[in-house]
Amino acid sequence: KYNRGGKLFIKQVWMFGIICRTTKKAFLTIVPNRKAETLLAIIYDNVYNGSIIYSDTWSSYNKLSTLNRN
């Protein structure tokens, strides 16, 4: 209706980024999807253990508190 949603057929490219607030360094990558296992794997590989993470509360981040590296 009223030409809304017409761009839904365009292939979407999802990006995921991390910014360190103290050093101002950034990490940005293209991701195949927004699933928790995809995003948490990137966080696990690129964020120091013990870091404080601020997010937009996307549902994929609900398991962040269980992410533990020993």
CSV table of N, CA and C in Angstrom, one decimal:
chain,number,residue,atom,x,y,z
A,1,LYS,N,0.8,-1.2,0.0
A,1,LYS,CA,0.0,0.0,0.0
A,1,LYS,C,0.9,1.2,0.0
A,2,TYR,N,0.6,2.2,-0.9
A,2,TYR,CA,1.4,3.4,-1.0
A,2,TYR,C,2.9,3.2,-1.2
A,3,ASN,N,3.2,2.1,-1.9
A,3,ASN,CA,4.6,1.8,-2.3
A,3,ASN,C,5.5,1.6,-1.1
A,4,ARG,N,4.9,1.2,0.0
A,4,ARG,CA,5.8,0.9,1.2
A,4,ARG,C,6.3,-0.5,1.2
A,5,GLY,N,7.5,-0.7,1.6
A,5,GLY,CA,8.1,-2.1,1.6
A,5,GLY,C,8.6,-2.5,0.3
A,6,GLY,N,8.6,-1.7,-0.7
A,6,GLY,CA,9.1,-2.1,-2.0
A,6,GLY,C,10.6,-2.5,-2.0
A,7,LYS,N,11.4,-1.9,-1.1
A,7,LYS,CA,12.8,-2.2,-1.1
A,7,LYS,C,13.1,-3.5,-0.3
A,8,LEU,N,12.1,-4.2,0.2
A,8,LEU,CA,12.4,-5.4,0.9
A,8,LEU,C,13.0,-6.5,0.0
A,9,PHE,N,12.9,-6.4,-1.3
A,9,PHE,CA,13.4,-7.4,-2.2
A,9,PHE,C,14.8,-7.2,-2.5
A,10,ILE,N,15.4,-6.0,-2.1
A,10,ILE,CA,16.8,-5.8,-2.3
A,10,ILE,C,17.6,-6.6,-1.3
A,11,LYS,N,18.7,-7.2,-1.8
A,11,LYS,CA,19.6,-8.0,-0.9
A,11,LYS,C,20.1,-7.1,0.2
A,12,GLN,N,19.9,-7.5,1.4
A,12,GLN,CA,20.4,-6.7,2.5
A,12,GLN,C,21.8,-7.2,2.9
A,13,VAL,N,22.6,-6.2,3.3
A,13,VAL,CA,23.9,-6.5,3.8
A,13,VAL,C,24.0,-6.0,5.3
A,14,TRP,N,24.3,-6.9,6.2
A,14,TRP,CA,24.3,-6.6,7.6
A,14,TRP,C,25.7,-6.3,8.0
A,15,MET,N,25.9,-5.3,8.8
A,15,MET,CA,27.2,-4.9,9.3
A,15,MET,C,27.2,-5.0,10.9
A,16,PHE,N,28.3,-5.3,11.4
A,16,PHE,CA,28.4,-5.4,12.9
A,16,PHE,C,29.7,-4.6,13.3
A,17,GLY,N,29.6,-3.7,14.3
A,17,GLY,CA,30.7,-2.9,14.7
A,17,GLY,C,30.9,-2.9,16.2
A,18,ILE,N,32.2,-2.7,16.5
A,18,ILE,CA,32.6,-2.6,17.9
A,18,ILE,C,33.5,-1.4,18.0
A,19,ILE,N,33.2,-0.5,19.0
A,19,ILE,CA,34.1,0.6,19.2
A,19,ILE,C,34.6,0.6,20.7
A,20,CYS,N,35.9,0.8,20.8
A,20,CYS,CA,36.5,0.9,22.2
A,20,CYS,C,36.4,2.4,22.6
A,21,ARG,N,35.7,2.6,23.7
A,21,ARG,CA,35.4,4.0,24.1
A,21,ARG,C,36.7,4.7,24.6
A,22,THR,N,37.7,4.0,25.1
A,22,THR,CA,38.9,4.6,25.6
A,22,THR,C,39.9,4.9,24.5
A,23,THR,N,40.1,3.9,23.6
A,23,THR,CA,41.2,4.1,22.6
A,23,THR,C,40.6,4.6,21.3
A,24,LYS,N,39.3,4.6,21.2
A,24,LYS,CA,38.6,5.1,20.0
A,24,LYS,C,38.8,4.2,18.7
A,25,LYS,N,39.4,3.0,19.0
A,25,LYS,CA,39.6,2.1,17.9
A,25,LYS,C,38.3,1.4,17.5
A,26,ALA,N,38.1,1.1,16.3
A,26,ALA,CA,36.8,0.5,15.8
A,26,ALA,C,37.1,-0.8,15.0
A,27,PHE,N,36.1,-1.7,15.1
A,27,PHE,CA,36.1,-2.9,14.4
A,27,PHE,C,34.8,-3.0,13.7
A,28,LEU,N,34.8,-3.3,12.3
A,28,LEU,CA,33.6,-3.4,11.6
A,28,LEU,C,33.7,-4.5,10.6
A,29,THR,N,32.7,-5.3,10.5
A,29,THR,CA,32.7,-6.5,9.6
A,29,THR,C,31.3,-6.7,9.1
A,30,ILE,N,31.2,-7.3,7.9
A,30,ILE,CA,30.0,-7.7,7.3
A,30,ILE,C,29.6,-9.1,7.8
A,31,VAL,N,28.4,-9.3,8.3
A,31,VAL,CA,27.9,-10.6,8.8
A,31,VAL,C,26.8,-11.1,8.0
A,32,PRO,N,26.8,-12.5,7.9
A,32,PRO,CA,25.8,-13.1,7.1
A,32,PRO,C,24.4,-13.0,7.6
A,33,ASN,N,24.3,-12.9,9.0
A,33,ASN,CA,22.9,-12.8,9.6
A,33,ASN,C,23.1,-12.1,11.0
A,34,ARG,N,22.0,-11.9,11.7
A,34,ARG,CA,22.0,-11.3,13.0
A,34,ARG,C,21.8,-12.2,14.1
A,35,LYS,N,22.0,-13.5,13.9
A,35,LYS,CA,21.7,-14.5,14.9
A,35,LYS,C,22.7,-14.4,16.0
A,36,ALA,N,22.3,-14.8,17.2
A,36,ALA,CA,23.1,-14.7,18.4
A,36,ALA,C,24.5,-15.4,18.2
A,37,GLU,N,24.5,-16.6,17.7
A,37,GLU,CA,25.7,-17.4,17.5
A,37,GLU,C,26.7,-16.6,16.6
A,38,THR,N,26.3,-15.9,15.6
A,38,THR,CA,27.1,-15.2,14.8
A,38,THR,C,27.7,-14.0,15.5
A,39,LEU,N,26.9,-13.2,16.1
A,39,LEU,CA,27.3,-12.0,16.8
A,39,LEU,C,28.2,-12.2,18.0
A,40,LEU,N,27.8,-13.2,18.8
A,40,LEU,CA,28.5,-13.6,20.0
A,40,LEU,C,29.9,-14.1,19.7
A,41,ALA,N,30.0,-14.8,18.6
A,41,ALA,CA,31.3,-15.3,18.2
A,41,ALA,C,32.3,-14.2,17.9
A,42,ILE,N,31.8,-13.1,17.2
A,42,ILE,CA,32.6,-12.0,16.9
A,42,ILE,C,32.9,-11.2,18.1
A,43,ILE,N,32.0,-11.1,19.1
A,43,ILE,CA,32.3,-10.4,20.3
A,43,ILE,C,33.3,-11.2,21.1
A,44,TYR,N,33.2,-12.5,21.1
A,44,TYR,CA,34.1,-13.4,21.9
A,44,TYR,C,35.6,-13.2,21.3
A,45,ASP,N,35.7,-13.1,20.0
A,45,ASP,CA,37.0,-13.0,19.3
A,45,ASP,C,37.6,-11.6,19.4
A,46,ASN,N,36.8,-10.6,19.6
A,46,ASN,CA,37.3,-9.2,19.4
A,46,ASN,C,37.2,-8.3,20.7
A,47,VAL,N,36.6,-8.8,21.7
A,47,VAL,CA,36.4,-8.0,22.9
A,47,VAL,C,37.2,-8.6,24.1
A,48,TYR,N,38.0,-7.8,24.8
A,48,TYR,CA,38.7,-8.3,25.9
A,48,TYR,C,37.8,-8.8,27.0
A,49,ASN,N,38.3,-9.9,27.7
A,49,ASN,CA,37.6,-10.4,28.8
A,49,ASN,C,37.5,-9.4,29.9
A,50,GLY,N,36.3,-9.2,30.5
A,50,GLY,CA,36.1,-8.2,31.6
A,50,GLY,C,35.7,-6.9,31.1
A,51,SER,N,35.5,-6.7,29.7
A,51,SER,CA,35.1,-5.4,29.2
A,51,SER,C,33.6,-5.2,29.5
A,52,ILE,N,33.3,-3.9,29.6
A,52,ILE,CA,31.9,-3.5,29.8
A,52,ILE,C,31.3,-3.3,28.4
A,53,ILE,N,30.2,-3.9,28.1
A,53,ILE,CA,29.6,-3.9,26.8
A,53,ILE,C,28.3,-3.1,26.9
A,54,TYR,N,28.1,-2.1,26.0
A,54,TYR,CA,26.9,-1.3,25.9
A,54,TYR,C,26.3,-1.7,24.6
A,55,SER,N,25.0,-2.1,24.5
A,55,SER,CA,24.4,-2.5,23.3
A,55,SER,C,23.0,-1.8,23.1
A,56,ASP,N,22.4,-2.1,22.0
A,56,ASP,CA,21.1,-1.6,21.7
A,56,ASP,C,20.0,-2.5,22.1
A,57,THR,N,20.4,-3.5,22.9
A,57,THR,CA,19.5,-4.6,23.5
A,57,THR,C,18.8,-5.4,22.4
A,58,TRP,N,19.4,-5.6,21.3
A,58,TRP,CA,18.9,-6.5,20.3
A,58,TRP,C,18.8,-7.9,20.9
A,59,SER,N,17.8,-8.7,20.6
A,59,SER,CA,17.6,-10.0,21.3
A,59,SER,C,18.8,-10.9,21.2
A,60,SER,N,19.6,-10.8,20.2
A,60,SER,CA,20.7,-11.7,20.0
A,60,SER,C,21.8,-11.5,21.1
A,61,TYR,N,21.7,-10.3,21.8
A,61,TYR,CA,22.7,-10.0,22.9
A,61,TYR,C,22.2,-10.6,24.2
A,62,ASN,N,21.0,-11.2,24.3
A,62,ASN,CA,20.5,-11.6,25.6
A,62,ASN,C,21.4,-12.6,26.3
A,63,LYS,N,22.3,-13.3,25.5
A,63,LYS,CA,23.2,-14.3,26.1
A,63,LYS,C,24.5,-13.8,26.4
A,64,LEU,N,24.7,-12.5,26.3
A,64,LEU,CA,26.0,-11.9,26.6
A,64,LEU,C,26.5,-12.2,28.0
A,65,SER,N,25.6,-12.2,29.0
A,65,SER,CA,26.0,-12.5,30.4
A,65,SER,C,26.5,-13.9,30.6
A,66,THR,N,26.2,-14.8,29.7
A,66,THR,CA,26.6,-16.2,29.8
A,66,THR,C,27.9,-16.4,29.0
A,67,LEU,N,28.4,-15.4,28.3
A,67,LEU,CA,29.6,-15.5,27.5
A,67,LEU,C,30.8,-15.4,28.4
A,68,ASN,N,31.5,-16.4,28.6
A,68,ASN,CA,32.6,-16.4,29.6
A,68,ASN,C,33.8,-17.1,29.0
A,69,ARG,N,34.9,-16.4,29.0
A,69,ARG,CA,36.2,-16.9,28.6
A,69,ARG,C,37.1,-17.2,29.8
A,70,ASN,N,37.7,-18.4,29.8
A,70,ASN,CA,38.6,-18.7,30.9
A,70,ASN,C,40.0,-18.7,30.5
